[in-house]
Amino acid sequence: MAKHKGRGWHGRLFAAALGVTVVAAATSVWTAQADITGGREPQARVSVPDVRPVAVDIAHASDRGARGVNITIDDGPDPVWTPQVLQLLKDSGVKATFCMVGTQAQAHPDLVKAVVADGHRLCDHTVSHDTAMDTQSEAYQSKQILDAERMITKASGGVRPQYYRAPGGAFTPYSRQLAASRGMRPLGWNVDTKDFERPGAAAMVATVKSEIANGPTVLFHDAGGERSQTLAALREILPWLKQQGYSFGFPVR
């Protein structure tokens, strides 16, 4: 799994992340309605069932089997690019997994709800996308993962993320165990289109065509910069994958 270097545009989000309430225990019951501000507990809390733990190992396989493909979209939602990605996926009849940054989800709850309404799945991509997560304390990792879970769940109207993807692949045994205990399967990737670097749509398409035999989970982005190349690549690669006999599913849990 490739690891992206540097914090990039997400470094600007860290200041906002510091204001998010610290969550002390991984076994706490989160609710979409809970909103802790100023250190005070909300006056009303709505109970939800405890989550069911999932496997701690990093998932790559597809629930559609050997000929399945998992399209994963990272770093959003973004008000410019996410609606365009959603429309393209809808036109193509493809479902995807959206790995959302907590502060982005909090800022654009309408887009989180739109992702859910279209039948896609949610993934926790931490509060501020710190690619040095694996060098940080367990308390820091816990805050990044659990605060993002709460933010995404609240923005979605109560739909919890089913996966956790460490920024840049910076997993640790602790972060995997914590996410799994919250019902979020750690999620890797097999094919990195490197669309974050904007190498051109043709290069992205060529990467998918040459590397899809390595495994089914393909990495794209819908935020963090100008994403027209990503859209162009998706328009070409989705029908090509169908022509090759692949079907689209979700990562195993």
mmCIF file of C-alpha atoms in Angstrom:
data_model
loop_
_atom_site.group_PDB
_atom_site.id
_atom_site.type_symbol
_atom_site.label_atom_id
_atom_site.label_comp_id
_atom_site.label_asym_id
_atom_site.label_seq_id
_atom_site.Cartn_x
_atom_site.Cartn_y
_atom_site.Cartn_z
ATOM 1 C CA MET A 1 0.000 0.000 0.000
ATOM 2 C CA ALA A 2 1.426 3.351 -1.026
ATOM 3 C CA LYS A 3 1.717 6.024 1.606
ATOM 4 C CA HIS A 4 1.051 9.646 0.656
ATOM 5 C CA LYS A 5 3.655 12.027 1.975
ATOM 6 C CA GLY A 6 2.921 15.246 3.806
ATOM 7 C CA ARG A 7 -0.249 16.645 5.242
ATOM 8 C CA GLY A 8 -1.132 18.697 2.141
ATOM 9 C CA TRP A 9 -4.255 20.810 2.194
ATOM 10 C CA HIS A 10 -5.621 18.913 5.166
ATOM 11 C CA GLY A 11 -3.090 20.474 7.477
ATOM 12 C CA ARG A 12 -5.229 23.572 7.453
ATOM 13 C CA LEU A 13 -8.055 21.566 8.956
ATOM 14 C CA PHE A 14 -6.118 20.590 12.082
ATOM 15 C CA ALA A 15 -6.880 23.828 13.904
ATOM 16 C CA ALA A 16 -10.576 23.173 13.474
ATOM 17 C CA ALA A 17 -10.111 19.622 14.687
ATOM 18 C CA LEU A 18 -8.695 20.808 18.001
ATOM 19 C CA GLY A 19 -12.093 22.221 18.919
ATOM 20 C CA VAL A 20 -13.832 18.871 18.573
ATOM 21 C CA THR A 21 -14.784 17.192 21.839
ATOM 22 C CA VAL A 22 -12.374 14.514 23.057
ATOM 23 C CA VAL A 23 -13.919 11.076 23.305
ATOM 24 C CA ALA A 24 -12.483 9.094 26.177
ATOM 25 C CA ALA A 25 -13.557 5.543 25.471
ATOM 26 C CA ALA A 26 -13.823 3.497 22.288
ATOM 27 C CA THR A 27 -16.829 1.671 23.657
ATOM 28 C CA SER A 28 -18.936 4.802 24.131
ATOM 29 C CA VAL A 29 -22.315 4.845 22.388
ATOM 30 C CA TRP A 30 -22.437 7.614 19.826
ATOM 31 C CA THR A 31 -25.636 9.218 18.612
ATOM 32 C CA ALA A 32 -26.293 11.383 15.605
ATOM 33 C CA GLN A 33 -28.200 13.781 17.835
ATOM 34 C CA ALA A 34 -25.451 14.223 20.425
ATOM 35 C CA ASP A 35 -23.753 17.618 20.223
ATOM 36 C CA ILE A 36 -21.292 18.413 22.985
ATOM 37 C CA THR A 37 -20.285 22.059 23.089
ATOM 38 C CA GLY A 38 -18.489 24.160 25.608
ATOM 39 C CA GLY A 39 -17.763 21.061 27.690
ATOM 40 C CA ARG A 40 -21.451 20.609 28.606
ATOM 41 C CA GLU A 41 -23.437 17.440 28.017
ATOM 42 C CA PRO A 42 -26.517 17.878 25.798
ATOM 43 C CA GLN A 43 -29.769 17.984 27.702
ATOM 44 C CA ALA A 44 -31.248 15.090 25.746
ATOM 45 C CA ARG A 45 -29.529 11.996 24.371
ATOM 46 C CA VAL A 46 -31.034 9.374 22.110
ATOM 47 C CA SER A 47 -29.912 5.816 22.730
ATOM 48 C CA VAL A 48 -28.770 3.594 19.887
ATOM 49 C CA PRO A 49 -27.769 -0.070 19.967
ATOM 50 C CA ASP A 50 -24.159 -0.942 20.688
ATOM 51 C CA VAL A 51 -22.122 -1.437 17.536
ATOM 52 C CA ARG A 52 -20.941 -4.883 16.515
ATOM 53 C CA PRO A 53 -17.151 -5.263 16.288
ATOM 54 C CA VAL A 54 -15.649 -6.331 12.967
ATOM 55 C CA ALA A 55 -12.340 -7.865 11.891
ATOM 56 C CA VAL A 56 -9.209 -5.833 12.631
ATOM 57 C CA ASP A 57 -7.193 -6.786 9.563
ATOM 58 C CA ILE A 58 -7.092 -4.349 6.655
ATOM 59 C CA ALA A 59 -9.766 -5.184 4.073
ATOM 60 C CA HIS A 60 -9.017 -5.241 0.364
ATOM 61 C CA ALA A 61 -11.439 -7.834 -1.018
ATOM 62 C CA SER A 62 -14.826 -7.098 -2.571
ATOM 63 C CA ASP A 63 -18.157 -8.461 -1.397
ATOM 64 C CA ARG A 64 -18.829 -9.259 -5.073
ATOM 65 C CA GLY A 65 -16.135 -11.925 -5.149
ATOM 66 C CA ALA A 66 -13.198 -12.447 -7.481
ATOM 67 C CA ARG A 67 -14.621 -10.268 -10.258
ATOM 68 C CA GLY A 68 -15.777 -7.490 -7.956
ATOM 69 C CA VAL A 69 -14.340 -3.973 -7.871
ATOM 70 C CA ASN A 70 -14.577 -1.500 -5.002
ATOM 71 C CA ILE A 71 -14.529 2.156 -6.041
ATOM 72 C CA THR A 72 -13.416 4.291 -3.091
ATOM 73 C CA ILE A 73 -13.537 8.094 -3.030
ATOM 74 C CA ASP A 74 -11.462 9.950 -0.437
ATOM 75 C CA ASP A 75 -11.135 13.293 1.355
ATOM 76 C CA GLY A 76 -14.530 14.889 0.760
ATOM 77 C CA PRO A 77 -17.229 15.791 0.688
ATOM 78 C CA ASP A 78 -16.486 18.823 -1.463
ATOM 79 C CA PRO A 79 -19.228 21.195 -2.649
ATOM 80 C CA VAL A 80 -17.773 21.445 -6.177
ATOM 81 C CA TRP A 81 -16.601 17.928 -6.936
ATOM 82 C CA THR A 82 -18.698 15.547 -4.831
ATOM 83 C CA PRO A 83 -21.997 16.372 -6.616
ATOM 84 C CA GLN A 84 -20.299 15.729 -9.967
ATOM 85 C CA VAL A 85 -18.865 12.421 -8.782
ATOM 86 C CA LEU A 86 -22.270 11.400 -7.434
ATOM 87 C CA GLN A 87 -23.957 12.204 -10.748
ATOM 88 C CA LEU A 88 -21.349 10.265 -12.710
ATOM 89 C CA LEU A 89 -21.730 7.240 -10.433
ATOM 90 C CA LYS A 90 -25.522 7.425 -10.699
ATOM 91 C CA ASP A 91 -25.367 7.622 -14.498
ATOM 92 C CA SER A 92 -23.038 4.605 -14.503
ATOM 93 C CA GLY A 93 -25.093 2.572 -12.043
ATOM 94 C CA VAL A 94 -22.104 2.227 -9.723
ATOM 95 C CA LYS A 95 -22.013 2.302 -5.926
ATOM 96 C CA ALA A 96 -18.897 3.490 -4.108
ATOM 97 C CA THR A 97 -17.432 3.933 -0.653
ATOM 98 C CA PHE A 98 -16.788 7.540 0.391
ATOM 99 C CA CYS A 99 -13.979 7.986 2.924
ATOM 100 C CA MET A 100 -14.835 11.330 4.495
ATOM 101 C CA VAL A 101 -12.770 13.790 6.490
ATOM 102 C CA GLY A 102 -14.668 14.736 9.640
ATOM 103 C CA THR A 103 -14.470 18.501 9.255
ATOM 104 C CA GLN A 104 -15.567 18.242 5.623
ATOM 105 C CA ALA A 105 -18.571 16.157 6.609
ATOM 106 C CA GLN A 106 -19.445 18.612 9.351
ATOM 107 C CA ALA A 107 -19.234 21.525 6.911
ATOM 108 C CA HIS A 108 -21.347 19.833 4.203
ATOM 109 C CA PRO A 109 -23.993 17.617 5.826
ATOM 110 C CA ASP A 110 -26.240 17.938 2.776
ATOM 111 C CA LEU A 111 -23.598 16.175 0.693
ATOM 112 C CA VAL A 112 -23.133 13.427 3.273
ATOM 113 C CA LYS A 113 -26.882 12.818 3.185
ATOM 114 C CA ALA A 114 -26.806 12.809 -0.628
ATOM 115 C CA VAL A 115 -24.088 10.141 -0.615
ATOM 116 C CA VAL A 116 -26.183 7.966 1.694
ATOM 117 C CA ALA A 117 -29.383 8.594 -0.261
ATOM 118 C CA ASP A 118 -27.707 7.324 -3.427
ATOM 119 C CA GLY A 119 -26.859 4.023 -1.758
ATOM 120 C CA HIS A 120 -23.156 4.541 -1.212
ATOM 121 C CA ARG A 121 -21.309 3.641 1.998
ATOM 122 C CA LEU A 122 -19.464 5.876 4.438
ATOM 123 C CA CYS A 123 -15.915 5.521 5.704
ATOM 124 C CA ASP A 124 -14.156 7.373 8.534
ATOM 125 C CA HIS A 125 -11.023 9.145 7.212
ATOM 126 C CA THR A 126 -10.228 10.956 10.505
ATOM 127 C CA VAL A 127 -10.881 14.544 11.520
ATOM 128 C CA SER A 128 -7.990 16.297 9.821
ATOM 129 C CA HIS A 129 -6.258 13.779 7.500
ATOM 130 C CA ASP A 130 -2.934 13.655 9.310
ATOM 131 C CA THR A 131 -0.734 11.266 7.319
ATOM 132 C CA ALA A 132 1.597 11.008 10.302
ATOM 133 C CA MET A 133 -1.110 9.301 12.366
ATOM 134 C CA ASP A 134 1.108 6.275 12.906
ATOM 135 C CA THR A 135 3.667 8.417 14.779
ATOM 136 C CA GLN A 136 1.120 9.978 17.122
ATOM 137 C CA SER A 137 -0.021 8.946 20.595
ATOM 138 C CA GLU A 138 -2.913 6.578 21.109
ATOM 139 C CA ALA A 139 -4.907 9.425 22.658
ATOM 140 C CA TYR A 140 -4.407 11.493 19.492
ATOM 141 C CA GLN A 141 -5.377 8.576 17.254
ATOM 142 C CA SER A 142 -8.478 7.941 19.325
ATOM 143 C CA LYS A 143 -9.568 11.558 19.092
ATOM 144 C CA GLN A 144 -9.044 11.678 15.329
ATOM 145 C CA ILE A 145 -10.956 8.465 14.652
ATOM 146 C CA LEU A 146 -13.800 8.734 17.142
ATOM 147 C CA ASP A 147 -14.491 12.436 16.667
ATOM 148 C CA ALA A 148 -14.656 11.881 12.900
ATOM 149 C CA GLU A 149 -17.042 8.963 13.437
ATOM 150 C CA ARG A 150 -19.323 11.212 15.462
ATOM 151 C CA MET A 151 -19.114 14.081 12.961
ATOM 152 C CA ILE A 152 -19.880 11.873 9.960
ATOM 153 C CA THR A 153 -22.731 10.098 11.738
ATOM 154 C CA LYS A 154 -24.300 13.384 12.778
ATOM 155 C CA ALA A 155 -23.910 14.899 9.286
ATOM 156 C CA SER A 156 -25.499 11.838 7.683
ATOM 157 C CA GLY A 157 -28.560 12.000 9.914
ATOM 158 C CA GLY A 158 -27.618 8.897 11.860
ATOM 159 C CA VAL A 159 -25.908 6.588 9.353
ATOM 160 C CA ARG A 160 -22.597 5.386 10.748
ATOM 161 C CA PRO A 161 -19.408 4.835 8.739
ATOM 162 C CA GLN A 162 -18.772 1.146 8.075
ATOM 163 C CA TYR A 163 -15.046 1.463 7.415
ATOM 164 C CA TYR A 164 -11.962 3.296 8.661
ATOM 165 C CA ARG A 165 -9.188 4.325 6.264
ATOM 166 C CA ALA A 166 -6.052 5.779 7.801
ATOM 167 C CA PRO A 167 -4.779 8.895 5.988
ATOM 168 C CA GLY A 168 -2.001 7.835 3.644
ATOM 169 C CA GLY A 169 -2.352 4.292 4.913
ATOM 170 C CA ALA A 170 -0.867 5.252 8.302
ATOM 171 C CA PHE A 171 -2.525 2.442 10.252
ATOM 172 C CA THR A 172 -1.320 1.227 13.617
ATOM 173 C CA PRO A 173 -2.350 -1.895 15.542
ATOM 174 C CA TYR A 174 -4.106 0.423 18.001
ATOM 175 C CA SER A 175 -6.033 2.372 15.355
ATOM 176 C CA ARG A 176 -7.153 -0.810 13.623
ATOM 177 C CA GLN A 177 -8.349 -2.329 16.884
ATOM 178 C CA LEU A 178 -10.140 0.858 17.897
ATOM 179 C CA ALA A 179 -11.918 1.219 14.551
ATOM 180 C CA ALA A 180 -12.886 -2.454 14.491
ATOM 181 C CA SER A 181 -14.315 -2.198 18.007
ATOM 182 C CA ARG A 182 -16.595 0.543 16.671
ATOM 183 C CA GLY A 183 -17.790 -1.598 13.757
ATOM 184 C CA MET A 184 -15.544 0.120 11.189
ATOM 185 C CA ARG A 185 -13.456 -2.340 9.165
ATOM 186 C CA PRO A 186 -9.962 -1.001 8.434
ATOM 187 C CA LEU A 187 -9.874 -0.343 4.696
ATOM 188 C CA GLY A 188 -6.862 -0.406 2.401
ATOM 189 C CA TRP A 189 -6.501 -0.195 -1.353
ATOM 190 C CA ASN A 190 -4.919 -2.185 -4.167
ATOM 191 C CA VAL A 191 -4.843 0.362 -6.973
ATOM 192 C CA ASP A 192 -3.714 3.924 -6.297
ATOM 193 C CA THR A 193 -4.633 6.076 -9.277
ATOM 194 C CA LYS A 194 -2.490 8.894 -7.848
ATOM 195 C CA ASP A 195 -5.200 11.308 -8.929
ATOM 196 C CA PHE A 196 -4.194 13.501 -6.004
ATOM 197 C CA GLU A 197 -1.078 14.378 -8.036
ATOM 198 C CA ARG A 198 -3.147 15.079 -11.170
ATOM 199 C CA PRO A 199 -1.034 13.004 -13.587
ATOM 200 C CA GLY A 200 -3.698 13.239 -16.285
ATOM 201 C CA ALA A 201 -6.785 11.118 -16.873
ATOM 202 C CA ALA A 202 -4.995 8.864 -19.343
ATOM 203 C CA ALA A 203 -2.354 7.988 -16.765
ATOM 204 C CA MET A 204 -5.014 7.159 -14.176
ATOM 205 C CA VAL A 205 -6.881 4.935 -16.599
ATOM 206 C CA ALA A 206 -3.663 3.167 -17.570
ATOM 207 C CA THR A 207 -2.861 2.563 -13.897
ATOM 208 C CA VAL A 208 -6.228 0.945 -13.246
ATOM 209 C CA LYS A 209 -6.010 -1.214 -16.353
ATOM 210 C CA SER A 210 -2.524 -2.434 -15.497
ATOM 211 C CA GLU A 211 -3.026 -2.922 -11.747
ATOM 212 C CA ILE A 212 -6.617 -4.113 -11.285
ATOM 213 C CA ALA A 213 -5.379 -7.699 -11.403
ATOM 214 C CA ASN A 214 -3.512 -6.937 -8.151
ATOM 215 C CA GLY A 215 -6.768 -6.501 -6.239
ATOM 216 C CA PRO A 216 -10.210 -4.927 -6.384
ATOM 217 C CA THR A 217 -10.078 -1.746 -4.297
ATOM 218 C CA VAL A 218 -9.365 1.392 -6.342
ATOM 219 C CA LEU A 219 -8.500 4.757 -4.809
ATOM 220 C CA PHE A 220 -9.816 8.081 -6.148
ATOM 221 C CA HIS A 221 -10.421 11.500 -4.526
ATOM 222 C CA ASP A 222 -13.290 13.999 -4.655
ATOM 223 C CA ALA A 223 -11.607 16.786 -2.664
ATOM 224 C CA GLY A 224 -8.250 18.369 -1.940
ATOM 225 C CA GLY A 225 -7.940 20.212 -5.222
ATOM 226 C CA GLU A 226 -9.185 20.354 -8.788
ATOM 227 C CA ARG A 227 -10.648 16.951 -9.592
ATOM 228 C CA SER A 228 -11.686 17.212 -13.256
ATOM 229 C CA GLN A 229 -9.039 14.615 -14.184
ATOM 230 C CA THR A 230 -10.594 12.198 -11.711
ATOM 231 C CA LEU A 231 -14.002 12.668 -13.300
ATOM 232 C CA ALA A 232 -12.569 12.134 -16.780
ATOM 233 C CA ALA A 233 -10.787 8.973 -15.654
ATOM 234 C CA LEU A 234 -13.926 7.580 -14.003
ATOM 235 C CA ARG A 235 -15.971 8.222 -17.162
ATOM 236 C CA GLU A 236 -13.555 6.014 -19.086
ATOM 237 C CA ILE A 237 -12.626 3.361 -16.573
ATOM 238 C CA LEU A 238 -16.087 2.453 -15.241
ATOM 239 C CA PRO A 239 -17.467 1.246 -18.599
ATOM 240 C CA TRP A 240 -14.142 -0.453 -19.357
ATOM 241 C CA LEU A 241 -14.339 -2.445 -16.136
ATOM 242 C CA LYS A 242 -17.868 -3.519 -16.996
ATOM 243 C CA GLN A 243 -16.712 -4.606 -20.460
ATOM 244 C CA GLN A 244 -14.040 -6.742 -18.816
ATOM 245 C CA GLY A 245 -16.680 -8.582 -16.815
ATOM 246 C CA TYR A 246 -16.196 -6.830 -13.481
ATOM 247 C CA SER A 247 -19.071 -5.842 -11.217
ATOM 248 C CA PHE A 248 -19.071 -3.128 -8.570
ATOM 249 C CA GLY A 249 -19.480 -3.822 -4.895
ATOM 250 C CA PHE A 250 -18.275 -2.768 -1.463
ATOM 251 C CA PRO A 251 -15.251 -3.812 0.560
ATOM 252 C CA VAL A 252 -15.797 -6.842 2.749
ATOM 253 C CA ARG A 253 -16.556 -6.226 6.411
#
